[in-house]
């Protein structure tokens, strides 16, 4: 069983449509793929239809932007009810923060001498609800200001560079509660990826676990072998599910090919059981994965 639980489509900052992503997952020999676009379920319907078509099992999810002690923490939410009003309201705030930041970013880049407009970035976004720095990066690359997305981040978009503007993100504990309350299973994405290492330790994980955190993404390209070993130990110590995933972004991120990291079937089963029990606790029908 090949299971990859973290991917992005062009419903956020990936470069493939949800349908193409699902087809690629099938071609890559995956049995199960989760679609986890940033802060929105916009790609779910298209991915669902495609999964039935090509014959791959699809887990519907999102990757949600949160903040803990000033550091960005990304939470993967599997099978939350997208119609949950509390979760929906909070996602609305995050998306509005993304949209509101764009004008300020473009203004800063223009102050830095770059010829770039909001309209150009919106054209690149193409209607995705989650506007991100990668969309700005793509415009910078197209106009010759950077070699690729990564170069654009290093020169213009990372914190401490001319184009950086921060944005709203939900406090992590609150978002774990909201995901859990919406019948989903919350998993911390790349706990020791860029940015969040400083704040994520055993004590913080226990704090989030008390709110409903179910697992941590151990096998991720941001983690080296030593990180993975240490995170595996932490997960074992407090009983968190341990996942592995690609964080695929299509052509937008090198070295994140579909299936480059995998989740074990028993770990996925535990996530699905947690979602089922959270759904039951909030009076919902058990959320189903999309089976071919
Ligand atoms: P934002 O969502 O606007 O805060 O931008 C963060 C997103 O940018 C992440 O989800 C990554 O997909 C992407 N990203 C961050 N750093 C890089 C990088 N060095 N190269 C390519 N993509 C990046
Ligand atoms: Mn991304
Ligand atoms: Mn992330
Ligand atoms: Mn991601």
mmCIF file of C-alpha atoms and ligand atoms in Angstrom:
data_model
loop_
_atom_site.group_PDB
_atom_site.id
_atom_site.type_symbol
_atom_site.label_atom_id
_atom_site.label_comp_id
_atom_site.label_asym_id
_atom_site.label_seq_id
_atom_site.Cartn_x
_atom_site.Cartn_y
_atom_site.Cartn_z
ATOM 1 C CA UNK A 1 0.000 0.000 0.000
ATOM 2 C CA UNK A 2 1.453 3.333 -1.085
ATOM 3 C CA UNK A 3 -0.143 6.202 0.857
ATOM 4 C CA UNK A 4 0.741 9.906 0.420
ATOM 5 C CA UNK A 5 -1.241 12.250 2.669
ATOM 6 C CA UNK A 6 -0.043 15.763 1.783
ATOM 7 C CA UNK A 7 -0.355 17.278 -1.707
ATOM 8 C CA UNK A 8 -1.313 20.603 -3.290
ATOM 9 C CA UNK A 9 -3.201 21.425 -6.491
ATOM 10 C CA UNK A 10 -3.762 24.728 -8.242
ATOM 11 C CA UNK A 11 -6.730 25.221 -5.918
ATOM 12 C CA UNK A 12 -3.905 26.658 -3.776
ATOM 13 C CA UNK A 13 -0.191 26.900 -4.634
ATOM 14 C CA UNK A 14 0.367 23.647 -6.548
ATOM 15 C CA UNK A 15 0.741 23.745 -10.321
ATOM 16 C CA UNK A 16 -1.589 20.864 -11.353
ATOM 17 C CA UNK A 17 -5.369 20.928 -11.408
ATOM 18 C CA UNK A 18 -7.028 18.698 -8.772
ATOM 19 C CA UNK A 19 -8.026 16.198 -11.496
ATOM 20 C CA UNK A 20 -4.508 16.084 -12.964
ATOM 21 C CA UNK A 21 -3.022 15.684 -9.498
ATOM 22 C CA UNK A 22 -5.212 12.648 -8.821
ATOM 23 C CA UNK A 23 -4.284 11.156 -12.205
ATOM 24 C CA UNK A 24 -0.591 11.745 -11.479
ATOM 25 C CA UNK A 25 -1.001 10.075 -8.100
ATOM 26 C CA UNK A 26 -2.395 7.009 -9.819
ATOM 27 C CA UNK A 27 0.450 7.028 -12.367
ATOM 28 C CA UNK A 28 2.965 7.322 -9.526
ATOM 29 C CA UNK A 29 1.612 4.046 -8.161
ATOM 30 C CA UNK A 30 -0.137 5.526 -5.137
ATOM 31 C CA UNK A 31 -3.096 3.588 -3.716
ATOM 32 C CA UNK A 32 -4.191 6.458 -1.475
ATOM 33 C CA UNK A 33 -3.634 10.194 -1.871
ATOM 34 C CA UNK A 34 -4.845 13.094 0.260
ATOM 35 C CA UNK A 35 -5.533 16.502 -1.282
ATOM 36 C CA UNK A 36 -4.459 19.113 1.258
ATOM 37 C CA UNK A 37 -4.597 22.537 -0.346
ATOM 38 C CA UNK A 38 -3.935 25.556 1.836
ATOM 39 C CA UNK A 39 -6.863 26.795 3.908
ATOM 40 C CA UNK A 40 -9.658 25.700 1.576
ATOM 41 C CA UNK A 41 -11.714 22.808 0.225
ATOM 42 C CA UNK A 42 -11.987 24.405 -3.222
ATOM 43 C CA UNK A 43 -10.401 21.425 -5.005
ATOM 44 C CA UNK A 44 -12.400 18.674 -3.281
ATOM 45 C CA UNK A 45 -15.242 18.235 -5.785
ATOM 46 C CA UNK A 46 -12.988 18.021 -8.839
ATOM 47 C CA UNK A 47 -10.571 15.660 -7.076
ATOM 48 C CA UNK A 48 -13.441 13.435 -5.929
ATOM 49 C CA UNK A 49 -14.759 12.981 -9.459
ATOM 50 C CA UNK A 50 -11.254 12.275 -10.751
ATOM 51 C CA UNK A 51 -10.503 9.728 -8.020
ATOM 52 C CA UNK A 52 -13.594 7.709 -8.970
ATOM 53 C CA UNK A 53 -12.521 7.953 -12.593
ATOM 54 C CA UNK A 54 -8.911 6.832 -12.303
ATOM 55 C CA UNK A 55 -9.350 4.421 -9.414
ATOM 56 C CA UNK A 56 -7.350 5.850 -6.546
ATOM 57 C CA UNK A 57 -8.521 6.251 -2.951
ATOM 58 C CA UNK A 58 -8.784 9.922 -1.989
ATOM 59 C CA UNK A 59 -8.683 11.433 1.486
ATOM 60 C CA UNK A 60 -10.087 14.968 1.530
ATOM 61 C CA UNK A 61 -8.103 17.398 3.627
ATOM 62 C CA UNK A 62 -6.545 20.830 3.979
ATOM 63 C CA UNK A 63 -3.316 22.339 5.260
ATOM 64 C CA UNK A 64 -4.223 25.183 7.578
ATOM 65 C CA UNK A 65 -2.042 28.155 8.534
ATOM 66 C CA UNK A 66 -1.687 28.650 12.293
ATOM 67 C CA UNK A 67 0.716 30.425 14.635
ATOM 68 C CA UNK A 68 2.188 29.451 17.982
ATOM 69 C CA UNK A 69 4.440 31.790 19.950
ATOM 70 C CA UNK A 70 5.154 33.822 16.837
ATOM 71 C CA UNK A 71 6.124 30.848 14.670
ATOM 72 C CA UNK A 72 4.128 29.531 11.723
ATOM 73 C CA UNK A 73 2.724 26.045 12.331
ATOM 74 C CA UNK A 74 0.897 24.181 9.565
ATOM 75 C CA UNK A 75 -1.878 21.767 10.517
ATOM 76 C CA UNK A 76 -3.147 19.057 8.211
ATOM 77 C CA UNK A 77 -6.870 18.529 8.697
ATOM 78 C CA UNK A 78 -8.210 15.224 7.396
ATOM 79 C CA UNK A 79 -11.918 14.830 6.674
ATOM 80 C CA UNK A 80 -13.203 17.904 8.516
ATOM 81 C CA UNK A 81 -16.790 18.858 7.703
ATOM 82 C CA UNK A 82 -16.299 21.774 5.269
ATOM 83 C CA UNK A 83 -19.755 23.077 6.196
ATOM 84 C CA UNK A 84 -18.857 23.486 9.871
ATOM 85 C CA UNK A 85 -19.644 27.162 10.614
ATOM 86 C CA UNK A 86 -16.890 27.743 13.190
ATOM 87 C CA UNK A 87 -14.164 26.219 11.040
ATOM 88 C CA UNK A 88 -15.534 27.975 7.955
ATOM 89 C CA UNK A 89 -15.509 31.358 9.670
ATOM 90 C CA UNK A 90 -11.906 30.951 10.745
ATOM 91 C CA UNK A 91 -10.801 29.775 7.281
ATOM 92 C CA UNK A 92 -12.526 32.887 5.928
ATOM 93 C CA UNK A 93 -10.314 35.060 8.138
ATOM 94 C CA UNK A 94 -7.167 33.266 6.969
ATOM 95 C CA UNK A 95 -8.131 33.590 3.294
ATOM 96 C CA UNK A 96 -8.987 37.270 3.748
ATOM 97 C CA UNK A 97 -5.564 37.762 5.349
ATOM 98 C CA UNK A 98 -3.934 36.170 2.301
ATOM 99 C CA UNK A 99 -5.868 38.426 -0.081
ATOM 100 C CA UNK A 100 -5.247 41.548 1.992
ATOM 101 C CA UNK A 101 -1.518 40.905 2.121
ATOM 102 C CA UNK A 102 -1.134 40.818 -1.658
ATOM 103 C CA UNK A 103 -1.458 44.553 -2.238
ATOM 104 C CA UNK A 104 1.104 45.329 0.467
ATOM 105 C CA UNK A 105 3.553 42.778 -0.957
ATOM 106 C CA UNK A 106 3.262 44.177 -4.467
ATOM 107 C CA UNK A 107 3.743 47.701 -3.138
ATOM 108 C CA UNK A 108 6.927 46.697 -1.348
ATOM 109 C CA UNK A 109 8.287 44.924 -4.393
ATOM 110 C CA UNK A 110 7.516 47.987 -6.520
ATOM 111 C CA UNK A 111 9.304 50.153 -3.936
ATOM 112 C CA UNK A 112 12.229 47.782 -4.418
ATOM 113 C CA UNK A 113 12.233 48.680 -8.111
ATOM 114 C CA UNK A 114 10.385 45.679 -9.535
ATOM 115 C CA UNK A 115 7.771 46.039 -12.248
ATOM 116 C CA UNK A 116 4.925 43.907 -10.899
ATOM 117 C CA UNK A 117 1.194 44.520 -10.427
ATOM 118 C CA UNK A 118 -1.633 43.033 -8.367
ATOM 119 C CA UNK A 119 -3.459 42.198 -11.610
ATOM 120 C CA UNK A 120 -0.518 40.093 -12.832
ATOM 121 C CA UNK A 121 -0.482 38.095 -9.607
ATOM 122 C CA UNK A 122 -4.258 37.611 -9.671
ATOM 123 C CA UNK A 123 -3.963 36.291 -13.209
ATOM 124 C CA UNK A 124 -1.398 33.780 -11.919
ATOM 125 C CA UNK A 125 -3.716 32.848 -9.016
ATOM 126 C CA UNK A 126 -6.445 32.046 -11.529
ATOM 127 C CA UNK A 127 -9.288 32.113 -9.021
ATOM 128 C CA UNK A 128 -7.758 29.942 -6.289
ATOM 129 C CA UNK A 129 -9.128 31.160 -2.942
ATOM 130 C CA UNK A 130 -5.767 30.858 -1.148
ATOM 131 C CA UNK A 131 -3.458 33.496 -2.617
ATOM 132 C CA UNK A 132 0.129 32.696 -1.639
ATOM 133 C CA UNK A 133 3.673 33.896 -2.031
ATOM 134 C CA UNK A 134 4.279 31.130 -4.622
ATOM 135 C CA UNK A 135 1.887 32.949 -6.976
ATOM 136 C CA UNK A 136 3.949 36.114 -6.574
ATOM 137 C CA UNK A 137 7.084 34.002 -7.055
ATOM 138 C CA UNK A 138 5.760 32.639 -10.356
ATOM 139 C CA UNK A 139 5.232 36.172 -11.659
ATOM 140 C CA UNK A 140 8.737 37.169 -10.548
ATOM 141 C CA UNK A 141 10.151 34.149 -12.393
ATOM 142 C CA UNK A 142 8.120 34.898 -15.535
ATOM 143 C CA UNK A 143 9.470 38.463 -15.522
ATOM 144 C CA UNK A 144 13.073 37.387 -15.059
ATOM 145 C CA UNK A 145 13.514 38.620 -11.480
ATOM 146 C CA UNK A 146 14.227 35.100 -10.165
ATOM 147 C CA UNK A 147 15.337 31.761 -11.593
ATOM 148 C CA UNK A 148 12.645 29.656 -9.909
ATOM 149 C CA UNK A 149 10.225 29.746 -6.966
ATOM 150 C CA UNK A 150 12.940 28.943 -4.476
ATOM 151 C CA UNK A 151 15.188 31.707 -5.781
ATOM 152 C CA UNK A 152 12.243 34.139 -5.640
ATOM 153 C CA UNK A 153 11.707 33.269 -1.955
ATOM 154 C CA UNK A 154 15.388 33.747 -1.153
ATOM 155 C CA UNK A 155 15.640 37.097 -2.904
ATOM 156 C CA UNK A 156 12.216 38.666 -2.421
ATOM 157 C CA UNK A 157 9.664 36.747 -0.366
ATOM 158 C CA UNK A 158 11.168 35.162 2.749
ATOM 159 C CA UNK A 159 10.970 36.982 6.064
ATOM 160 C CA UNK A 160 13.769 39.563 6.114
ATOM 161 C CA UNK A 161 13.670 40.230 2.356
ATOM 162 C CA UNK A 162 12.073 43.284 0.642
ATOM 163 C CA UNK A 163 8.715 41.757 -0.335
ATOM 164 C CA UNK A 164 7.835 40.032 2.936
ATOM 165 C CA UNK A 165 4.546 40.908 4.623
ATOM 166 C CA UNK A 166 3.114 38.789 7.427
ATOM 167 C CA UNK A 167 -0.502 37.677 7.468
ATOM 168 C CA UNK A 168 -3.196 36.431 9.812
ATOM 169 C CA UNK A 169 -2.972 32.839 11.064
ATOM 170 C CA UNK A 170 -5.147 31.184 13.720
ATOM 171 C CA UNK A 171 -3.595 30.308 17.081
ATOM 172 C CA UNK A 172 -2.563 26.647 16.751
ATOM 173 C CA UNK A 173 -4.458 25.375 19.791
ATOM 174 C CA UNK A 174 -7.641 27.031 18.630
ATOM 175 C CA UNK A 175 -7.323 25.482 15.166
ATOM 176 C CA UNK A 176 -6.710 21.996 16.581
ATOM 177 C CA UNK A 177 -9.972 22.456 18.522
ATOM 178 C CA UNK A 178 -11.831 23.694 15.437
ATOM 179 C CA UNK A 179 -10.648 20.796 13.243
ATOM 180 C CA UNK A 180 -11.537 18.292 15.938
ATOM 181 C CA UNK A 181 -14.917 19.950 16.518
ATOM 182 C CA UNK A 182 -15.604 19.740 12.775
ATOM 183 C CA UNK A 183 -15.130 15.978 12.901
ATOM 184 C CA UNK A 184 -11.646 15.999 11.378
ATOM 185 C CA UNK A 185 -8.302 14.556 12.415
ATOM 186 C CA UNK A 186 -5.573 17.159 13.054
ATOM 187 C CA UNK A 187 -1.964 16.300 12.192
ATOM 188 C CA UNK A 188 0.959 18.710 12.479
ATOM 189 C CA UNK A 189 2.674 19.156 9.100
ATOM 190 C CA UNK A 190 6.514 19.156 8.966
ATOM 191 C CA UNK A 191 6.911 20.006 12.696
ATOM 192 C CA UNK A 192 10.579 20.819 12.247
ATOM 193 C CA UNK A 193 10.330 22.394 8.836
ATOM 194 C CA UNK A 194 11.462 25.936 8.294
ATOM 195 C CA UNK A 195 10.149 28.278 10.931
ATOM 196 C CA UNK A 196 8.440 26.010 13.396
ATOM 197 C CA UNK A 197 11.376 24.054 14.850
ATOM 198 C CA UNK A 198 11.973 26.617 17.560
ATOM 199 C CA UNK A 199 8.526 26.161 19.131
ATOM 200 C CA UNK A 200 7.721 22.478 18.610
ATOM 201 C CA UNK A 201 8.950 20.188 21.358
ATOM 202 C CA UNK A 202 7.459 17.446 23.521
ATOM 203 C CA UNK A 203 5.729 19.953 25.781
ATOM 204 C CA UNK A 204 4.065 21.824 22.907
ATOM 205 C CA UNK A 205 2.999 18.601 21.235
ATOM 206 C CA UNK A 206 1.383 17.479 24.482
ATOM 207 C CA UNK A 207 -0.405 20.832 24.708
ATOM 208 C CA UNK A 208 -1.837 20.391 21.212
ATOM 209 C CA UNK A 209 -2.595 16.722 21.841
ATOM 210 C CA UNK A 210 -4.744 17.785 24.787
ATOM 211 C CA UNK A 211 -6.863 19.782 22.294
ATOM 212 C CA UNK A 212 -7.172 16.829 19.911
ATOM 213 C CA UNK A 213 -3.964 16.644 17.851
ATOM 214 C CA UNK A 214 -3.784 13.099 16.494
ATOM 215 C CA UNK A 215 -0.470 12.885 14.698
ATOM 216 C CA UNK A 216 2.699 14.467 13.355
ATOM 217 C CA UNK A 217 4.221 14.331 9.894
ATOM 218 C CA UNK A 218 7.592 12.733 10.533
ATOM 219 C CA UNK A 219 8.705 11.695 7.058
ATOM 220 C CA UNK A 220 8.899 14.958 5.114
ATOM 221 C CA UNK A 221 11.646 16.373 2.918
ATOM 222 C CA UNK A 222 12.267 19.214 5.397
ATOM 223 C CA UNK A 223 13.420 16.617 7.962
ATOM 224 C CA UNK A 224 16.803 14.917 7.778
ATOM 225 C CA UNK A 225 17.457 11.425 9.119
ATOM 226 C CA UNK A 226 18.269 12.682 12.630
ATOM 227 C CA UNK A 227 15.073 14.787 12.754
ATOM 228 C CA UNK A 228 12.997 11.812 11.646
ATOM 229 C CA UNK A 229 14.511 9.583 14.279
ATOM 230 C CA UNK A 230 13.922 12.130 17.033
ATOM 231 C CA UNK A 231 10.366 12.917 15.907
ATOM 232 C CA UNK A 232 9.585 9.189 15.739
ATOM 233 C CA UNK A 233 10.742 8.931 19.337
ATOM 234 C CA UNK A 234 8.588 11.893 20.405
ATOM 235 C CA UNK A 235 5.531 10.490 18.592
ATOM 236 C CA UNK A 236 6.040 7.134 20.282
ATOM 237 C CA UNK A 237 6.538 8.705 23.691
ATOM 238 C CA UNK A 238 3.162 10.451 23.764
ATOM 239 C CA UNK A 239 1.213 8.246 21.394
ATOM 240 C CA UNK A 240 0.855 10.364 18.274
ATOM 241 C CA UNK A 241 0.256 8.831 14.853
ATOM 242 C CA UNK A 242 3.290 9.128 12.613
ATOM 243 C CA UNK A 243 2.737 10.086 8.963
ATOM 244 C CA UNK A 244 4.964 10.495 5.911
ATOM 245 C CA UNK A 245 4.092 12.465 2.780
ATOM 246 C CA UNK A 246 5.487 14.295 -0.223
ATOM 247 C CA UNK A 247 4.017 17.813 0.159
ATOM 248 C CA UNK A 248 3.832 17.705 -3.649
ATOM 249 C CA UNK A 249 3.351 21.093 -5.366
ATOM 250 C CA UNK A 250 3.683 19.964 -9.007
ATOM 251 C CA UNK A 251 6.475 21.914 -10.708
ATOM 252 C CA UNK A 252 6.427 24.427 -7.855
ATOM 253 C CA UNK A 253 8.688 22.544 -5.457
ATOM 254 C CA UNK A 254 11.662 20.410 -6.439
ATOM 255 C CA UNK A 255 12.444 17.210 -4.531
ATOM 256 C CA UNK A 256 8.840 16.711 -3.373
ATOM 257 C CA UNK A 257 7.751 14.075 -5.896
ATOM 258 C CA UNK A 258 4.529 12.157 -5.247
ATOM 259 C CA UNK A 259 5.244 9.164 -3.035
ATOM 260 C CA UNK A 260 8.733 10.324 -1.983
ATOM 261 C CA UNK A 261 7.580 9.737 1.613
ATOM 262 C CA UNK A 262 4.773 7.379 2.594
ATOM 263 C CA UNK A 263 2.389 6.711 5.484
ATOM 264 C CA UNK A 264 1.899 3.176 6.765
ATOM 265 C CA UNK A 265 -1.607 1.669 6.428
ATOM 266 C CA UNK A 266 -2.044 1.176 10.185
ATOM 267 C CA UNK A 267 -1.182 4.829 10.785
ATOM 268 C CA UNK A 268 -3.790 5.925 8.220
ATOM 269 C CA UNK A 269 -6.332 3.632 9.885
ATOM 270 C CA UNK A 270 -5.691 5.387 13.187
ATOM 271 C CA UNK A 271 -6.261 8.788 11.564
ATOM 272 C CA UNK A 272 -9.520 7.605 10.033
ATOM 273 C CA UNK A 273 -10.653 6.164 13.357
ATOM 274 C CA UNK A 274 -9.907 9.475 15.078
ATOM 275 C CA UNK A 275 -11.898 11.379 12.436
ATOM 276 C CA UNK A 276 -14.784 8.915 12.781
ATOM 277 C CA UNK A 277 -14.822 9.313 16.534
ATOM 278 C CA UNK A 278 -14.580 13.140 16.319
ATOM 279 C CA UNK A 279 -17.429 13.133 13.800
ATOM 280 C CA UNK A 280 -19.572 10.947 16.059
ATOM 281 C CA UNK A 281 -18.782 13.161 19.067
ATOM 282 C CA UNK A 282 -20.126 16.181 17.182
ATOM 283 C CA UNK A 283 -23.202 14.343 15.896
ATOM 284 C CA UNK A 284 -22.029 13.913 12.310
ATOM 285 C CA UNK A 285 -22.134 10.929 9.996
ATOM 286 C CA UNK A 286 -18.792 9.177 9.788
ATOM 287 C CA UNK A 287 -16.829 10.929 7.026
ATOM 288 C CA UNK A 288 -15.933 8.627 4.167
ATOM 289 C CA UNK A 289 -12.784 8.511 2.127
ATOM 290 C CA UNK A 290 -13.479 8.450 -1.610
ATOM 291 C CA UNK A 291 -13.025 4.884 -2.790
ATOM 292 C CA UNK A 292 -12.754 3.968 -6.459
HETATM 293 P P1 LIG B 1 2.367 31.549 1.987
HETATM 294 O O1 LIG B 1 1.329 30.470 1.987
HETATM 295 O O2 LIG B 1 1.980 32.702 1.138
HETATM 296 O O3 LIG B 1 2.810 31.956 3.350
HETATM 297 O O4 LIG B 1 3.659 30.901 1.277
HETATM 298 C C1 LIG B 1 4.187 29.719 1.812
HETATM 299 C C2 LIG B 1 4.216 28.626 0.748
HETATM 300 O O5 LIG B 1 5.282 28.907 -0.118
HETATM 301 C C3 LIG B 1 4.485 27.237 1.285
HETATM 302 O O6 LIG B 1 3.289 26.524 1.431
HETATM 303 C C4 LIG B 1 5.317 26.595 0.211
HETATM 304 O O7 LIG B 1 4.485 25.914 -0.695
HETATM 305 C C5 LIG B 1 5.924 27.728 -0.539
HETATM 306 N N1 LIG B 1 7.368 27.917 -0.328
HETATM 307 C C6 LIG B 1 7.971 28.402 0.772
HETATM 308 N N2 LIG B 1 9.299 28.456 0.588
HETATM 309 C C7 LIG B 1 9.535 27.990 -0.660
HETATM 310 C C8 LIG B 1 10.701 27.776 -1.425
HETATM 311 N N3 LIG B 1 11.907 28.085 -0.954
HETATM 312 N N4 LIG B 1 10.556 27.261 -2.671
HETATM 313 C C9 LIG B 1 9.344 26.952 -3.169
HETATM 314 N N5 LIG B 1 8.204 27.133 -2.472
HETATM 315 C C10 LIG B 1 8.291 27.650 -1.239
HETATM 316 MN MN1 LIG B 2 2.407 25.477 -0.328
HETATM 317 MN MN1 LIG B 3 3.405 23.528 4.946
HETATM 318 MN MN1 LIG B 4 2.071 21.669 2.141
#
